[in-house]
Amino acid sequence: MGDSITESRGQKRSEIPEELPADKRACSSLESRPSSSTVSPETLVDSTTRAFEMREGDRETSSSSASASGHSEGDGERDSPYGSCDSDDMDDDNDDDHRFDSLREIQRSRSHNDSTKYDGIMCSLSNDAEPSGQLASLTELCELLSFSTEDSISSLLTDRFASALVKLAKHEDNPDIMLLAIRALTYLCDVLPRSPSSLVRHDAVPALCQRLIVIEYLDVAEQCLQALEKISRDQPLVCLQSGALIAVLGYIDFFSTTVQRTALRTVVNICKALPSECPSSVMEAVPRLCDLLQYEDQQLVELVATCLIKVADCVKGSPGKLSELYGHGLINRATHLIDINSRITLSQSTYTGLVGLVAKIASGSADAVRSLFELSIGRIMKDILSNSDVSHGTPSPRIVDNNCTQVHEILKLLHELLPEVSRDKKEEILSSTERILLDQPHILQEFGLDILPTLVQVVSSGANLYVCYGCLSVINRLVYFSNPETLQKLFEGINIASFLAGIFGGKDHHILLLALQITETVLEKLSNILMPSFIKEGVLFAIDNLLMPDSCSQPTFPMINSNQSKKIAGREVMGCLCYTYHTGHSDSTLDSKSCKAKKDSVHSLAEHMKMKYFVIEPHSSQSMVTDLLQDLRNASIAINDLLNTSPDTEASANSEERLCSILDKVILQVGGSVPVSTFELIESGIIKALLNYLSNGQFLSSSYIHNDLSHAYGVQKRLEAFAKISLSSPDPASQDLPLLLLVRKLHSALLTVETLPVIAGFPTRQRGSYATVPGGRYTAYPCLKVRFVRGEEELCLGEYSKNAVSVEPFCPVQEIEQHLRSKVGQAKMESSEASIQATLEEKTKSIQVPLVAASLPDKSAEHLGSGSTCTEDGDDRSHSSAMDISDLGGTTVVGAEATSEVESRCPAEEMQASDATENLIETSSTSLGAGGDNEISKKSHSRASFNNVEIPSKLALYLDGEQLEYSSTLYQEILQRRLNGSKLWSSTYTVTYRRVAGNETSSNKEGRDIYDNCVTDKVFLRQQVMPLFSSIFAHGFGPKSNLSSTSSDILLLLRSLEMMNRVSYHLVSHERMNAFAEGRLDNLDLLNVALPTLSQNEFVSSRLTEKLEQQMRDPSAVHVGAMPLWWNQLIATCPFLFSFETRCKFFQLAAFGRVHILPSSMSSQSDANSSRDRRASAGSPPRKKFMVCRERILDSAAQMMDTYAHKKVVIEVEYSEEVGTGLGPTLEFYTLVGHEFQKAGLGMWRGDYMSPTNSCSQQGSGSRFLVTISGLFPRPWSPASSNINGVEFSDVIKKFVLLGQFVGKALQDGRVLDIPFSKAFYKLVLGKELSLCDVQLFDPELGRFLLEFKALASRQKHDEFAGEQTVVRADSSRFRSTKIEDLCLDFTLPGYPDYVLSSGMDDVMVNINNLEEYISLFLDATLQTGVYRQVEAFKSGLNQVISDKHLQIFTEEELERLLCGERDSWLSGDLFDHIKFDHGYTAGSPPIINFLEVITDFTYEQRRAFLQFVTGAPRLAPGGLAALKPKLTIVRKHSSNCPDSDLPSVMTCANYLKLPPYSSKEKMKEKLLYAITEGQGSFHLS
């Protein structure tokens, strides 16, 4: 036997057929079962011997090979899941069905004959036949069983076969008979699921175990393992009692890996059914299982770990057996596997189970605890928690068998490592674990240094109640068992006082009690050292607040909702929170336990600590106030007092000086050597004082006036002054700007006071439904059932319906209100409304503002994306519009379109969009003059007439007596009210509607403004005030924002500072122009000086970003309308708080819903891999191929947009007369179209002067490209011009519409564009107004001259106002020593002689007296009137694909990055991390080293060409090389005998570069450059 085993040990099964006869080769019945869809029955009968001899390993190899072949590069270039492939699949399915039917018929006909054959075989096996006859019968039986069904064999015959086969399995004289008998047993289990019970009755398991205990033939043993695996599925206890564990594991090392997995699956089946009293045989198998944990095969280790997890779960109540598990070295091996640096990668469930296994062993063995400390378990737990995905509110969806999440198991393990705190326990009865910690403090110190910072971070990041409680409980134990010296070490890098102060902001008594206990322990041990920081951070102040009435009466924690408080990891927790991490009792026992927190109430402990540690004089709290806090309080009072001083000029000037002095002092204190704590910053009132200062005294005033120019000018002046203070460091040695220090302090304060919860929604199966309200349309999600009821005293309103109706869940309440308002009015009101609306629609056609391609605006930012909607009358209308005409009084029914197949546009909508575009073109050449104002006044008059008919101007909707917010969705309102409602989708809701009282008019009483007297010229104000300052403090946070007043103040101040930082150049320019005008500055060169600014990343809140990420990962967050309302409000008002990557995800969710187009960084992966599946995955948007012509790229783009602009489909491009298709050609098409729009002669962009020799009509295909350093900006067109040098303005408008459609489609499909728009153009797209300082964004020289002209004009005006009091300066009217008149400027736009700035001024020259008028007209022509129609045309095209409102969460720089990708291609250090080397190359191959050096040395243009060659686009998507999916892969190209003569080739769809092994770096660079320059422009097979 030994020789036989030695010869076969470690051999692969592919080698065995050459050494053994055919009938001695083991096989698995699973592989031998025929595949009827590919082989005819006759072939099956002829080849059964070979078929059932297939091995499992062979099958796995062939399967993987087939899979690999399906991913070959040839298939990647040929296959596509679209087009005619679907019909091919249907034909294939029909053929398969026919084949299956034929085979089933054959099987039925054969089953009648099989019974006779079975009887004959049974007779042969029962009689004392010759071995050769038995062998033949067994062979025939195996053949028959391979193709039999359950109906073919009766139960009686099964029992007879079982008896006979078990006897033959014991036939030790003939190994062939044993092998075939055991094989027949295996097949019998496959054919008859009930057969294992028969086999057990005839002692099959002991017989099989005997063959494994004494192995004589390896193939027989392998077949025994396969048979036992199948029997153990149904009879695990019998296998256990028969000694199968020892038998299976005895010689497992001698088998191949595949057979080892089969053996361990048997052990898993047995371990899953272990009895409560773990048998001794199981514990005997543990040492062997522990040894197997050291193997390298991942599947094998997974199976072994599963066995041990089940064993530990079985013996968790027996300390003796837990200690026995530890004795076998299980702790060491399990700890090695859960280390994130382990070479073995386990599944999430197994990984979590192993953590739980270690926790169970630690609970029963003090030696195990000591070993874990020695193995640096603290570091391992720190690494796991740092990479955990469940630190926030919703539980992780990754649940293991014992229903505990990974974080929950980690916290249980940490609790087992640190004994429970018992302050009354005597020292002589300490436990073994406590002795270890007290006798070896260095172990506890090392553990604490690893785990304490991570636990603090998890709690501070907004963890849910159970995670927060678990972390605090571990911290409490750690602090309790640490000596003072250890505590000092632990707190060196942690502000424990600030951390505890934040915890006291909660209201759950469990949390508060733990915080009090930690505080008491720390003060007992380190009172002299930490007491000052506890006072400074407000810990004592917070404890004093706990003694106030009702301070902790509510058992809720602000970081979670009540739904989550009853769940932990998806498992209902019936016991108290105190026992969440208790391992000594079952759940039923925990139910009867009383709450531990009630024994020591929060109030009594807080009172005890106050009496012991607070030194407070009667009726005084001054001992808890630091000097710095008092100074900041005094500064806050002084700022507010100065803002309320008398508005006379002299007092105002003195006030300004004192304010600047106070602010300087505050800034120095914030960034000084003595840091300001969060408590001091909030409690001092300095945040409100700064807001009051920046808002020019309006923040604390109740008389806020919207769009008041005087107020806006005051705000601007405040920001100018504060920018000078905060953006210039008073200490030259300091590298941090004061503004940076202030922003960081505010973010630190926000961490303490912000309690926005992450709420788990109520996911449902995605299915289409029909929503009656609003407007009747199909949705991709279930609808809510709502009954609309009229208010009791609203007799003038009609009844809507007595029955419940279906309402779209993610539709804004505003749309529902509009729908109801149109339905519940009286008949005469409806008729009046119809007639007035018809009149208004007729008159609207003459309005001098161009309409957009869609007739109605998109009223729902919270919808599933762009698309079509239908009114109840059947009119299909697009939601997109650049001009909101909903205020005309008509009924607007707009909403989310269905994301399913029904969302394609109907012909009526196509016609309407086309007509609207024509209207835009027809009205585009008309001047925006007084006529427009006339029509606006007529529209207002029509509105007044409409109101006289007493149609309700607005309805208020109420749910459960509380008014609904118009900007929210009905789902959000219900989610906020019914957090415990598991029947959200099945309930019927009652919504009451009432009329809204007349609009409240704002008070005309103007607040005091210290600038009122010194600035009275309103024209001057309009010229001086930047538009964004008029409403910066007007829009706060809604009442349902879930923000405290302190949080709102911090966010509002951050918003003000972020805007100040972003427009600091504008502020400094305005301030310097004023200084020049007043004579404080004489050098024009000093006008154009910018202050240093902060990076936008400094304003990002990592905590809020993580929370939003977690909220978007919630399965119910299928759309932003399904998320809690405060997230939508917060990202709309303060988008800078969230990282760019997070906002990109939010944008996708808002614009397209959960089923959206993947960005290019991910769609490449989809194209490279998923597209090889001939069927698109369910729920993914459909893909359409479009044929384009390289010679007519722009025409092809226009045809594509005409067909697909309004449809949510992914477009894949293929070129005529080329074979390539997929991602690469598509990206190249978008790049080529972008280049077409940059050609000169189109009349679209500045710098395109369209001279007769450079017109589009004469250039043809040789047109040059416009090269602009600062980017493209629309060319100004005079309202009076419709044709310039043969270029029609109507054609220009059409091109801008097409460009908008093209950009929208690129955003929808996730494609990267190569169009260098200027920042100023992006600002216009985002709806921002441009000013004088923005001219430099697209023409720096022109902007500089205009700034200097403006300064001269301002000085001239200042001198005129000053009159006789000021000496007239001789050079005040000169521009750099030159008179303005000598510049020979007239009132035409420079560079555009056809554009006359003002009628009647053609011959007037510019002088110092009319210079300001010239600048004003110049700016209007350049930034407003001259480009308005082009920008609106662009936005109309964009809105046909995606609403531009979704883009407003980005800055202009971020929008460029989103659309055009990364400007910088790569850094040399990133190449190794983000490039894959395969198929002949490694990272150390000489050609690879040369390649990396070559592309690192590429110039900017060469890098663009390389990216274009490899990926199809010259720029990388946001994220750079790291976001390229799949990774850029470099493989060795094998072709001719001389690699130096070959060129590299690529597969752009897979980012796959085939690189020959060139002999030198120079040759490689030469060939690469030749390929990337000459290899563009076509796609063929390589």
Short mmCIF file of C-alpha atoms in Angstrom, two decimals, residues 1073 1076-1077 1084 1087 1346-1358 1371-1376 1378 1380 1408 1411 1415:
data_model
loop_
_atom_site.label_atom_id
_atom_site.label_comp_id
_atom_site.label_asym_id
_atom_site.label_seq_id
_atom_site.Cartn_x
_atom_site.Cartn_y
_atom_site.Cartn_z
CA MET A 1073 -9.85 99.91 -8.24
CA PHE A 1076 -6.91 103.89 -7.38
CA ALA A 1077 -10.08 105.97 -7.71
CA LEU A 1084 -1.96 100.64 -12.75
CA LEU A 1087 -4.36 96.50 -10.04
CA LEU A 1346 -10.54 96.81 -19.30
CA LEU A 1347 -9.61 96.67 -15.61
CA GLU A 1348 -7.30 99.63 -16.04
CA PHE A 1349 -9.88 101.53 -18.09
CA LYS A 1350 -12.41 100.91 -15.35
CA ALA A 1351 -9.99 102.23 -12.73
CA LEU A 1352 -9.46 105.42 -14.77
CA ALA A 1353 -13.21 105.89 -15.19
CA SER A 1354 -13.76 105.37 -11.46
CA ARG A 1355 -11.09 107.96 -10.63
CA GLN A 1356 -12.72 110.41 -12.98
CA LYS A 1357 -16.10 109.84 -11.36
CA HIS A 1358 -14.63 110.10 -7.87
CA ASP A 1371 -2.77 112.43 -15.12
CA SER A 1372 -6.24 111.33 -13.99
CA SER A 1373 -7.49 111.21 -17.60
CA ARG A 1374 -4.46 109.49 -19.08
CA PHE A 1375 -3.90 105.81 -19.75
CA ARG A 1376 -0.23 105.13 -19.15
CA THR A 1378 -1.57 108.61 -23.10
CA ILE A 1380 -7.85 108.22 -23.99
CA ILE A 1408 -12.43 110.06 -20.56
CA LEU A 1411 -15.14 105.83 -21.03
CA ILE A 1415 -16.83 99.86 -20.78
#
